[in-house]
mmCIF file of C-alpha atoms and ligand atoms in Angstrom:
data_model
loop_
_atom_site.group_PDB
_atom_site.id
_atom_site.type_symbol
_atom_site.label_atom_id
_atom_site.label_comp_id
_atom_site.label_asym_id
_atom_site.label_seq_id
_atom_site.Cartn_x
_atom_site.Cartn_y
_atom_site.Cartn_z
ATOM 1 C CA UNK A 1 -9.251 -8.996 18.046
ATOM 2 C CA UNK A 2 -5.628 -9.623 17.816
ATOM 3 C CA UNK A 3 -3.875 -8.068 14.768
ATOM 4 C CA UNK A 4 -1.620 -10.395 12.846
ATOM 5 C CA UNK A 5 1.501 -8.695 12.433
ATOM 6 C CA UNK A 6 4.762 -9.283 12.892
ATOM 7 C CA UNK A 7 6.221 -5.719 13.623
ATOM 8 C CA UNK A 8 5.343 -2.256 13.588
ATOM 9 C CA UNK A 9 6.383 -1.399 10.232
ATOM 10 C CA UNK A 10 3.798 -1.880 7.361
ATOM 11 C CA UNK A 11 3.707 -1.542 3.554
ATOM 12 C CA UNK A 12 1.137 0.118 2.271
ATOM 13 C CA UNK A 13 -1.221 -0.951 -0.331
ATOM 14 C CA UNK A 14 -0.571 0.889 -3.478
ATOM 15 C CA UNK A 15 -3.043 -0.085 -6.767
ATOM 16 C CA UNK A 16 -0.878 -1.103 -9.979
ATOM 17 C CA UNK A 17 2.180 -2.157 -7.468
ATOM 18 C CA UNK A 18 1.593 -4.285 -4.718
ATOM 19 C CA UNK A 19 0.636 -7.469 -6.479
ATOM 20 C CA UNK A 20 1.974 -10.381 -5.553
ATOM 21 C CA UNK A 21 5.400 -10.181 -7.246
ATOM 22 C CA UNK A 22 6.278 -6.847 -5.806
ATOM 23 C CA UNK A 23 5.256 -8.177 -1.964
ATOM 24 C CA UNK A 24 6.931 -11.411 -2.448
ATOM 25 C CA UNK A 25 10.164 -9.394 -3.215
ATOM 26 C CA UNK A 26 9.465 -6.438 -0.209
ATOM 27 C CA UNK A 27 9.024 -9.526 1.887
ATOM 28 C CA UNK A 28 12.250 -11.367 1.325
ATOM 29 C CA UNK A 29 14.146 -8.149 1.101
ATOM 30 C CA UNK A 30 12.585 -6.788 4.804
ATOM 31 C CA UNK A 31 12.676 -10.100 8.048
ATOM 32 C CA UNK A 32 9.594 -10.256 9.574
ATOM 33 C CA UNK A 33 10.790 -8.582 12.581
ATOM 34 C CA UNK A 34 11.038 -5.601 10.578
ATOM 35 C CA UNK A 35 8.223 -5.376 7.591
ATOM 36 C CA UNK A 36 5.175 -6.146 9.879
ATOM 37 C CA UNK A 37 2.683 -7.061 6.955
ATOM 38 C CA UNK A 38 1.788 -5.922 3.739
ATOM 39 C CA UNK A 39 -1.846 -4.927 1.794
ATOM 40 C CA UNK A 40 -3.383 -6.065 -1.568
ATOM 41 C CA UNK A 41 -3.905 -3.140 -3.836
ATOM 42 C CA UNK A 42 -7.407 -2.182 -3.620
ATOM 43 C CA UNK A 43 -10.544 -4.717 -4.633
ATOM 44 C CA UNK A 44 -12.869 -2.951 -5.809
ATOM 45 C CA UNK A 45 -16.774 -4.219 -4.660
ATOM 46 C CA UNK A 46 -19.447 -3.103 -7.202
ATOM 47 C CA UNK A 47 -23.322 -4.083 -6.369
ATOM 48 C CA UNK A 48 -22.300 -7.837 -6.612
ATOM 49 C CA UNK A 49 -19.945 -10.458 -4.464
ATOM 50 C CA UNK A 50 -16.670 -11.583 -5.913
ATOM 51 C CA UNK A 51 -15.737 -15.271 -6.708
ATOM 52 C CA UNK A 52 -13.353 -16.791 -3.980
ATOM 53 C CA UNK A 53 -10.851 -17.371 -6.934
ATOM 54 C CA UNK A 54 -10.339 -13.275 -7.721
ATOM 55 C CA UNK A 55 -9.849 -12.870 -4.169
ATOM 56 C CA UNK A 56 -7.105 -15.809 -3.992
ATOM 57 C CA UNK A 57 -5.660 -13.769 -7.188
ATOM 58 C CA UNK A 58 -4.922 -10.909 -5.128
ATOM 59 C CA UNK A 59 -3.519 -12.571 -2.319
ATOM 60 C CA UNK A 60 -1.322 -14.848 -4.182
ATOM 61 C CA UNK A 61 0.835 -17.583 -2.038
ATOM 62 C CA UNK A 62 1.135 -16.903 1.522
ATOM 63 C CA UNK A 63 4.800 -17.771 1.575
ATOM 64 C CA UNK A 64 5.896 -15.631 4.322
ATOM 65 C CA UNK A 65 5.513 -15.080 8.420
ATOM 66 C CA UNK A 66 4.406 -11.566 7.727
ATOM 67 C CA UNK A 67 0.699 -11.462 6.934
ATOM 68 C CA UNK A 68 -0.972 -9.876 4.119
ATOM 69 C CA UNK A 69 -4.373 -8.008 4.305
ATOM 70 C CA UNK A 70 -6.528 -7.763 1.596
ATOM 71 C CA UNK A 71 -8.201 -4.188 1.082
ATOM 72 C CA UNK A 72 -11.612 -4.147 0.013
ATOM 73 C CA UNK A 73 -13.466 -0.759 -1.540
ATOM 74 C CA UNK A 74 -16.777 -0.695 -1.934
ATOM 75 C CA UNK A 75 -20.279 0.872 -0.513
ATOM 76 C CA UNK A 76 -23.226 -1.793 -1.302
ATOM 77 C CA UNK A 77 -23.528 -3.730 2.087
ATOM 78 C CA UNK A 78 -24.457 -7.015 0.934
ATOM 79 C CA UNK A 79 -22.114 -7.310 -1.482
ATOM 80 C CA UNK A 80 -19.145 -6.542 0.614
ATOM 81 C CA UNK A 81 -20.282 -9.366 3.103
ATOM 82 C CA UNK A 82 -20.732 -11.515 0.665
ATOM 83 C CA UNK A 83 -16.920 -10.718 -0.279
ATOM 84 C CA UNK A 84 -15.932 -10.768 2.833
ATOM 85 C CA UNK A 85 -17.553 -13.879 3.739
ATOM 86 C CA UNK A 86 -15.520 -15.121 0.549
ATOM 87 C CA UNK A 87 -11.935 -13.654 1.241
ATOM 88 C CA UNK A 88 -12.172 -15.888 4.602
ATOM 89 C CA UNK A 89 -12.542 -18.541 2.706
ATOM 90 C CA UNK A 90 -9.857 -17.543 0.223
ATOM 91 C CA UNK A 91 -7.309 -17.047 3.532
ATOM 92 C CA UNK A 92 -6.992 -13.429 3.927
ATOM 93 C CA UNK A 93 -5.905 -12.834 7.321
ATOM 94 C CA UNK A 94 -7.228 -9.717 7.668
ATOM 95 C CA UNK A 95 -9.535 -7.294 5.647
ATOM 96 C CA UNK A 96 -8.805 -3.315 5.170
ATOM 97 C CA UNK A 97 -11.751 -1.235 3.866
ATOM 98 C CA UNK A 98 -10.497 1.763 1.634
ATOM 99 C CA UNK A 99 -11.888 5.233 2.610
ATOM 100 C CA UNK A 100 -9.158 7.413 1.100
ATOM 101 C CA UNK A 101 -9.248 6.668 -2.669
ATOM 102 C CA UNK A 102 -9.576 9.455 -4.733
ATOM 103 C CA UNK A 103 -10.540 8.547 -8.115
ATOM 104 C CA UNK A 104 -13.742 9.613 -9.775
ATOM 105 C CA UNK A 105 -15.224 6.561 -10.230
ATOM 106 C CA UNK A 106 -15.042 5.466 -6.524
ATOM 107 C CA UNK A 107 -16.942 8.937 -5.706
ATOM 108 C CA UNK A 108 -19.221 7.948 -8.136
ATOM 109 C CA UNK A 109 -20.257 4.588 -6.425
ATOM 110 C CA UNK A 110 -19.722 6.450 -2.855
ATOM 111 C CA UNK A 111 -16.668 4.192 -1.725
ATOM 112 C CA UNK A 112 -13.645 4.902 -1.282
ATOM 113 C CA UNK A 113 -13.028 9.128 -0.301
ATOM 114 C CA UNK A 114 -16.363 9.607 -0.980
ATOM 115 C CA UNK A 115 -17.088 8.437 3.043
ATOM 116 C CA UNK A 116 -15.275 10.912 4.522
ATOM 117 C CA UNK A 117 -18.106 13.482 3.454
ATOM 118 C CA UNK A 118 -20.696 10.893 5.486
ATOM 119 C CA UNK A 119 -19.421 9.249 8.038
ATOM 120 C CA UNK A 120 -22.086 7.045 8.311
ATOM 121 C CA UNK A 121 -20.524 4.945 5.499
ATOM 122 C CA UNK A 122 -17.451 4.428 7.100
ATOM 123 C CA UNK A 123 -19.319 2.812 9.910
ATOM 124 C CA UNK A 124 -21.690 0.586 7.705
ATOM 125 C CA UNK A 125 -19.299 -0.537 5.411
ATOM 126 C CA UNK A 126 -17.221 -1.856 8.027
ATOM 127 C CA UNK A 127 -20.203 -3.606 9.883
ATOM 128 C CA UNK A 128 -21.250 -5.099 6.410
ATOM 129 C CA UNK A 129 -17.029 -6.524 5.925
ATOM 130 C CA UNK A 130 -17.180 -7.439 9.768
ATOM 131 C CA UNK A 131 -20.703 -9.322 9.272
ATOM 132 C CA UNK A 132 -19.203 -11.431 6.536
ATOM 133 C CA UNK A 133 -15.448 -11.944 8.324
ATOM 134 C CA UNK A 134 -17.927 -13.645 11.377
ATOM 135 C CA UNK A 135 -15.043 -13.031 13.936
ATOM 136 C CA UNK A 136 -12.443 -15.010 11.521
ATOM 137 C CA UNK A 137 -9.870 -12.237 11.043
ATOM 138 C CA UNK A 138 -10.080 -8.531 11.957
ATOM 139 C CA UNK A 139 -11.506 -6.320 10.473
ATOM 140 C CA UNK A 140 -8.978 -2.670 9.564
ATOM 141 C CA UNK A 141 -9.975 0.537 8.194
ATOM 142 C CA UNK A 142 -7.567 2.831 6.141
ATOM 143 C CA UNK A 143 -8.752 6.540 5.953
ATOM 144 C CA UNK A 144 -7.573 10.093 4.834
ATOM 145 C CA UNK A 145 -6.976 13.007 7.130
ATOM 146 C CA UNK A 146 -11.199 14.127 5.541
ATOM 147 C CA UNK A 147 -12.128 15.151 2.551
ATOM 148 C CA UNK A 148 -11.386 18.774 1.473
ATOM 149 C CA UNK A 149 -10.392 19.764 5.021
ATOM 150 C CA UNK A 150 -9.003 17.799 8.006
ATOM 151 C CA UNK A 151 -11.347 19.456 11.275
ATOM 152 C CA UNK A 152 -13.902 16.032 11.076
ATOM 153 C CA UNK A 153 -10.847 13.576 11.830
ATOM 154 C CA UNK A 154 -11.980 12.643 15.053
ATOM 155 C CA UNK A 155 -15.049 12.192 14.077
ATOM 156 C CA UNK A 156 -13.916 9.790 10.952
ATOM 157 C CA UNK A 157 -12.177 7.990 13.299
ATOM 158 C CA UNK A 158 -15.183 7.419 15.555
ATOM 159 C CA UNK A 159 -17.075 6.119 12.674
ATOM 160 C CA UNK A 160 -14.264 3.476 12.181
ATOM 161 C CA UNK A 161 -14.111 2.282 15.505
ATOM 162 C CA UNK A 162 -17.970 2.299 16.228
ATOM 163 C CA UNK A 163 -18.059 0.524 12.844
ATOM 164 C CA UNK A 164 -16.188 -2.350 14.513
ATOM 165 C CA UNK A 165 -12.322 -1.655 12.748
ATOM 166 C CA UNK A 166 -9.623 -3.319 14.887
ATOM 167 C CA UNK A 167 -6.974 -0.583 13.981
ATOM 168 C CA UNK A 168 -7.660 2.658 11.998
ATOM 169 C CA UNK A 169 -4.810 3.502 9.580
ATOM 170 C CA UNK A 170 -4.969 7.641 9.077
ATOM 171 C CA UNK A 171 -2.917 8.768 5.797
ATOM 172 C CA UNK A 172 -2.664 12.356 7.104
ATOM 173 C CA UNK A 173 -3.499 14.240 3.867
ATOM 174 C CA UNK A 174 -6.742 15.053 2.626
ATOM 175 C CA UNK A 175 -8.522 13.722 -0.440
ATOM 176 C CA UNK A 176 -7.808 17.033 -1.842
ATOM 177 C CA UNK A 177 -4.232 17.295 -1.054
ATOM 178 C CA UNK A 178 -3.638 14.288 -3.161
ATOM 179 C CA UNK A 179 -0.120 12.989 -2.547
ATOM 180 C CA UNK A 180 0.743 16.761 -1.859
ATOM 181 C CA UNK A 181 5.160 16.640 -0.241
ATOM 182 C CA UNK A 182 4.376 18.669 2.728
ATOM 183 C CA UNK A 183 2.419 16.492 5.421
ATOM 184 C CA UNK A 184 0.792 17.441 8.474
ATOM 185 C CA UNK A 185 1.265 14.452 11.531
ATOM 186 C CA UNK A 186 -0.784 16.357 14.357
ATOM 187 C CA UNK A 187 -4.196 15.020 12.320
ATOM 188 C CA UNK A 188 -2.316 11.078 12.831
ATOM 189 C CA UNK A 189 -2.152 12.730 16.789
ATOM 190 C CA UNK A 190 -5.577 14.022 16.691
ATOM 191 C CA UNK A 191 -6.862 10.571 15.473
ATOM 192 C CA UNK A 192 -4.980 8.466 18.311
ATOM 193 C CA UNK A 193 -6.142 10.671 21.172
ATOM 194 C CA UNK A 194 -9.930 10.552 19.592
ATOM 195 C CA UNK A 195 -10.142 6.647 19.804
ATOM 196 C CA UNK A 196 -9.357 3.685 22.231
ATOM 197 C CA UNK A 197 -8.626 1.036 19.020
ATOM 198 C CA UNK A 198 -4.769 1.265 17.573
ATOM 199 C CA UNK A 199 -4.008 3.957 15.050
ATOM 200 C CA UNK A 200 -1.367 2.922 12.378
ATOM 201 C CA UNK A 201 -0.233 6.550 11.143
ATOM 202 C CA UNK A 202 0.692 6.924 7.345
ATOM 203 C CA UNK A 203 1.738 10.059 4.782
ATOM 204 C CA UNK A 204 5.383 11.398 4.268
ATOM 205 C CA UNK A 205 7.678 8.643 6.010
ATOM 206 C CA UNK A 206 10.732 9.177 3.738
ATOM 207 C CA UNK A 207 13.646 7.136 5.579
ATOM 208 C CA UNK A 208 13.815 4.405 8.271
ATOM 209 C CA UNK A 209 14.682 7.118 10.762
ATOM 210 C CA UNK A 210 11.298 8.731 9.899
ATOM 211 C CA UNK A 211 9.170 5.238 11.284
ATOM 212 C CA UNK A 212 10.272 5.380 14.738
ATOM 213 C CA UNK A 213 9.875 9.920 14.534
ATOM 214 C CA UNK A 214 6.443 9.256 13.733
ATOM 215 C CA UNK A 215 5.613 6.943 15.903
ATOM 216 C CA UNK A 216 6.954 9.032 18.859
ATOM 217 C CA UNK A 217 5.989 12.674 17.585
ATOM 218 C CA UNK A 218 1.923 10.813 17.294
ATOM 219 C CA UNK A 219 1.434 8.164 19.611
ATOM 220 C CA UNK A 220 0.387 5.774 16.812
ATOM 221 C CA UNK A 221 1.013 1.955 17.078
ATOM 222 C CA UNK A 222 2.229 0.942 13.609
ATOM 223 C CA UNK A 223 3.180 3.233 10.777
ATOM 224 C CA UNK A 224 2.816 2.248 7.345
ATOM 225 C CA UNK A 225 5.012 3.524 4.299
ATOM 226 C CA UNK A 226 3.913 4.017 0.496
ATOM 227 C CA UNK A 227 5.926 6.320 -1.653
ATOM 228 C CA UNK A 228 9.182 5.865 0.278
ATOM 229 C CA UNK A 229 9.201 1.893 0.132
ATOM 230 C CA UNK A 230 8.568 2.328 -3.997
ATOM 231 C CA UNK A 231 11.953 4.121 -4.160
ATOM 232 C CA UNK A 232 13.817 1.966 -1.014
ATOM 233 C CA UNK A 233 12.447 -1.333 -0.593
ATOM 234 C CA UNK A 234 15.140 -2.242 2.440
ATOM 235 C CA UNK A 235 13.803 0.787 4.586
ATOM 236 C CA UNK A 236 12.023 -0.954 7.030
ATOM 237 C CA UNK A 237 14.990 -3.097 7.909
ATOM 238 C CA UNK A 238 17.329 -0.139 7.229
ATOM 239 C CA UNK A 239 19.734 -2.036 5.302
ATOM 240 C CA UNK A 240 22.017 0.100 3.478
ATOM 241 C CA UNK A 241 22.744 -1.607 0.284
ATOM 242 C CA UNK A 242 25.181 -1.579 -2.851
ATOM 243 C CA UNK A 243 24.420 -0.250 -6.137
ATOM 244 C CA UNK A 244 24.751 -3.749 -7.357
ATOM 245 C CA UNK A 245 21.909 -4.873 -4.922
ATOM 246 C CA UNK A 246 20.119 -2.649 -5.763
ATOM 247 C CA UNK A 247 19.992 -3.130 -9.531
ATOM 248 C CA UNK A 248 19.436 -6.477 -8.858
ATOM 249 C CA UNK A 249 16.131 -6.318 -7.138
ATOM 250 C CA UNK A 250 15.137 -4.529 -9.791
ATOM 251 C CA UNK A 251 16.074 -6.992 -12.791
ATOM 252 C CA UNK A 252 14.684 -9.793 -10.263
ATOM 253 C CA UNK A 253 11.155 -7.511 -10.761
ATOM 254 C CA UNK A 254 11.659 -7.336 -13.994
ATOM 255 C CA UNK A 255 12.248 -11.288 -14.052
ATOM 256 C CA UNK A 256 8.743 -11.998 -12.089
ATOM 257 C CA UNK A 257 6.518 -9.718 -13.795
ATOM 258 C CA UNK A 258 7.587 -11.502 -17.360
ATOM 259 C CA UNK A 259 7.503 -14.891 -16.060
ATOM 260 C CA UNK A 260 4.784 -15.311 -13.990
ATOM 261 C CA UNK A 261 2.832 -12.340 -15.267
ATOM 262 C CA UNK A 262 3.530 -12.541 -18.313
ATOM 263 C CA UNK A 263 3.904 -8.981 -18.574
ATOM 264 C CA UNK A 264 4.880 -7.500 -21.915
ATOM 265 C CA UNK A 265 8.643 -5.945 -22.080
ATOM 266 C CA UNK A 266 7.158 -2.481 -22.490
ATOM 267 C CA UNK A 267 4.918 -3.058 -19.473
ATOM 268 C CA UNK A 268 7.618 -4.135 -17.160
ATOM 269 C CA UNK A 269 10.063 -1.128 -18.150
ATOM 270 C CA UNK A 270 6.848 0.790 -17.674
ATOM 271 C CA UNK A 271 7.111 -1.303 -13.603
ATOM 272 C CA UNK A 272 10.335 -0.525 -13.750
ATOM 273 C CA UNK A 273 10.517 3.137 -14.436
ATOM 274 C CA UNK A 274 7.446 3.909 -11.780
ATOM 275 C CA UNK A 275 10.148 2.954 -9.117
ATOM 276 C CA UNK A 276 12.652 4.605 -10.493
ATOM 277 C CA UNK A 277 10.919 7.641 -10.318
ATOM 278 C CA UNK A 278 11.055 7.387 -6.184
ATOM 279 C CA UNK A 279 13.832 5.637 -6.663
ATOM 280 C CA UNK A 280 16.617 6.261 -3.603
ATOM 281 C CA UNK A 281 18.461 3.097 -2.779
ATOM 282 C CA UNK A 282 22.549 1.896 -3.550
ATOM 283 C CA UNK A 283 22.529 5.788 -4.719
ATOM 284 C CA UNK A 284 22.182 4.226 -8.083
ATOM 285 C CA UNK A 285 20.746 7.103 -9.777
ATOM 286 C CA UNK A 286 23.059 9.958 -9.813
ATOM 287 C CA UNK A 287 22.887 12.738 -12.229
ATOM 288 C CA UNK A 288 21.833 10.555 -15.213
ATOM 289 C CA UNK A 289 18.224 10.032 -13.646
ATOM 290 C CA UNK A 290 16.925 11.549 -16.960
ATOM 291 C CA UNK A 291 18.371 9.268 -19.253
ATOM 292 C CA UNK A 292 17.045 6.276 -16.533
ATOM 293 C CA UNK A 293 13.507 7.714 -17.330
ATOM 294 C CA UNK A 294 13.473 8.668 -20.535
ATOM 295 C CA UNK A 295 15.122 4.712 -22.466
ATOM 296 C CA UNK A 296 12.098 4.070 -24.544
ATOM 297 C CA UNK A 297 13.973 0.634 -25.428
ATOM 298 C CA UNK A 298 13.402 -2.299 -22.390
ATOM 299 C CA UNK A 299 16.263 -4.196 -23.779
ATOM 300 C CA UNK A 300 18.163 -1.046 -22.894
ATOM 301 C CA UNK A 301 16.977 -0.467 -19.810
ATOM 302 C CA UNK A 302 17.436 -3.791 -18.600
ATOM 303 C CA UNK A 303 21.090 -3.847 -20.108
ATOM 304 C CA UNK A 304 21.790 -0.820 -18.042
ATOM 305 C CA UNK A 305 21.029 -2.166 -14.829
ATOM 306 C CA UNK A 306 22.821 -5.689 -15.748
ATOM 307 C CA UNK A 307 25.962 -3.787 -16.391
ATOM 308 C CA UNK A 308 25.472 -2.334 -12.690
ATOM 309 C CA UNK A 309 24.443 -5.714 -10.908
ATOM 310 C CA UNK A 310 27.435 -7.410 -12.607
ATOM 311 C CA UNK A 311 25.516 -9.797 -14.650
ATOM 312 C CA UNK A 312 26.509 -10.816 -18.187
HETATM 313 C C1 LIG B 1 0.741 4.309 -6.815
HETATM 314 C C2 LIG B 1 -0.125 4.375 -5.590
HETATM 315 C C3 LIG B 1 -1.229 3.543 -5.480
HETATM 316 C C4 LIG B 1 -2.033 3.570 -4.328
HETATM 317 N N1 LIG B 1 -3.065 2.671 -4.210
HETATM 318 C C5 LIG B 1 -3.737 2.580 -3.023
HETATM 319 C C6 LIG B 1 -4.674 1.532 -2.786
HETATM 320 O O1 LIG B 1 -4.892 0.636 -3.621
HETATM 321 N N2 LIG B 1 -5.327 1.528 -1.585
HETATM 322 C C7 LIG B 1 -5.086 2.481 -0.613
HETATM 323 O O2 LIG B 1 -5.692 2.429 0.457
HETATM 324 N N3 LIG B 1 -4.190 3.454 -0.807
HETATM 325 C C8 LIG B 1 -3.496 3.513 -1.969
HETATM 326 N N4 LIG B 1 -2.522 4.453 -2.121
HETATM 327 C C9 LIG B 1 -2.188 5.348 -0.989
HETATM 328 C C10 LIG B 1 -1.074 4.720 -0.127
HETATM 329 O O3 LIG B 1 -1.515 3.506 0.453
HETATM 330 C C11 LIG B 1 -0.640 5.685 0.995
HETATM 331 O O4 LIG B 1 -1.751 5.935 1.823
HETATM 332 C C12 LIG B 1 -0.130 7.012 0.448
HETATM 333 O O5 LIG B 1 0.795 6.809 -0.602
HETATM 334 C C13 LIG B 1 0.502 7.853 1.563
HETATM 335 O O6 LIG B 1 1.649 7.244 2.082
HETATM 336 P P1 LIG B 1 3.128 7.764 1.663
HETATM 337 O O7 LIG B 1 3.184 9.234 1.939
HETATM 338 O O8 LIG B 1 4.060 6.936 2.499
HETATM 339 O O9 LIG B 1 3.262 7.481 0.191
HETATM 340 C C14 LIG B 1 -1.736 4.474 -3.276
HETATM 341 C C15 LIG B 1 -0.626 5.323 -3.404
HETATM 342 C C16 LIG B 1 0.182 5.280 -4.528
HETATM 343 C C17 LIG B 1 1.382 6.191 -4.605
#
């Protein structure tokens, strides 16, 4: 089935961040023609459907050409068709099953990492989200490099595509190499040469230059960024922009999480400081990064960036 995006270049979907306010920003910042589409964080599928309305949460307005996919984790077939059926419904243009999260309490109900010891979960998983999409939207599958070692890749990747996924996104570390710095792109290789469906390649893209490299050093069709975007949200367009700018995106975050979200002031510095942490755009943390980290008062950190942005 034909996969909805716009270009090559994908966000990925990152629990806690990509909510609708932080897409809706990533979205204007990036044109279509260079952020291809974007992910829900995570849903997470337990032994029962969910209501149309928590779906429609997650994917908040579709305001934008670029399409956003809503990822589903679970392991208990019925229910994910069920949810599937219902995220249809609710407009998602495409659903993503996870197979790469690594927390304990996805192991526990056998989603998430916990398939890439039995690959036979991959594949029924995806059947069960592909029974309850009926042909609407495609079906995607987003997996790690294996579990404690990457040799199985191929055969992870088989399981995806026999399970009926319509592109096959491989984060090249393993579940137990975490969010380790030092990434291995022969396993994205591997993958593409082990399967006829498209491979979107993920893990360690740190720069716009790095999209295109990995693309070309694989063989994968789309790449998709995590960690990288957090701290740059213009690299898929490769904008360079000013300090100013670049404050300003963040105070406009700031702005959307306490409106619409009604997020506390502690809770958005909290937003605020978790992409300052990657942060690498306008260069505009220099050698006071500490002090950027470590204001305990939001007022403060707020002030500091409307100094930079040239608000009053
Ligand atoms: C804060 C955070 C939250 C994440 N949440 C999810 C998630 O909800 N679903 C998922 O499939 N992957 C999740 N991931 C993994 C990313 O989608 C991506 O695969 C990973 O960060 C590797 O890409 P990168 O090296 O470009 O960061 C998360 C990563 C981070 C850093």
């Amino acid at each position: 089935m034909r996969l909805p995006f716009t270009a090559p270049w994908l966000l990925a979907p990152m629990e806690g961040v990509t909510e609708p306010c932080y897409r809706e920003l990533l979205l204007e910042c990036n044109p279509p023609e260079a952020l291809g589409g974007a992910f829900t964080e995570f849903v997470r599928v337990l032994d029962r459907a969910l209501p149309r309305r928590v779906l429609e949460k997650h994917l908040g307005p579709a305001r934008f050409a670029a399409p956003v996919g809503l990822q589903l984790m679970g392991a208990h077939p019925k229910a994910l068709e069920a949810t599937a059926a219902a995220a249809v419904e609710a407009g998602a243009p495409l659903l993503d099953v996870n197979f790469g999260c690594p927390a304990k309490g996805a192991l526990k109900s056998c989603a998430g990492s916990a398939a890439l010891r039995d690959p036979a979960l991959i594949e029924s998983a995806l059947q069960a989200v592909a029974r309850g999409a009926a042909g609407a939207v495609p079906v995607t599958a987003k997996l790690r490099a294996g579990y404690d070692h990457a040799d199985d890749i191929e055969q992870l990747a088989r399981a995806a595509e026999a399970g009926g996924a319509a592109l096959i996104t491989v984060h090249c570390r393993t579940r137990l190499e975490h969010y380790a710095a030092h990434t291995d792109w022969t396993r994205i290789a591997r993958a593409v040469e082990a399967v006829e469906v498209p491979i979107c390649g993920n893990g360690g893209v740190s720069s716009h230059t790095d999209l295109e490299a990995m693309r070309a050093a694989t063989g994968c069709a789309l790449v998709m960024v995590g960690q990288a975007a957090l701290g740059n949200p213009w690299i898929f367009s490769g904008e360079r922009v000013s300090r100013a700018r670049a404050a300003r995106f963040l105070l406009d975050y700031a702005a959307l999480l306490s409106d619409r979200r009604r997020t506390r002031p502690q809770g958005v510095a909290g937003r605020i400081k978790q992409l300052l942490r990657h942060w690498t755009a306008g260069d505009l943390l220099g050698a006071d990064r500490f002090d950027w980290l470590h204001e305990k008062q939001p007022t403060a950190l707020l002030a500091r960036l409307e100094k930079i942005a040239g608000r009053p």
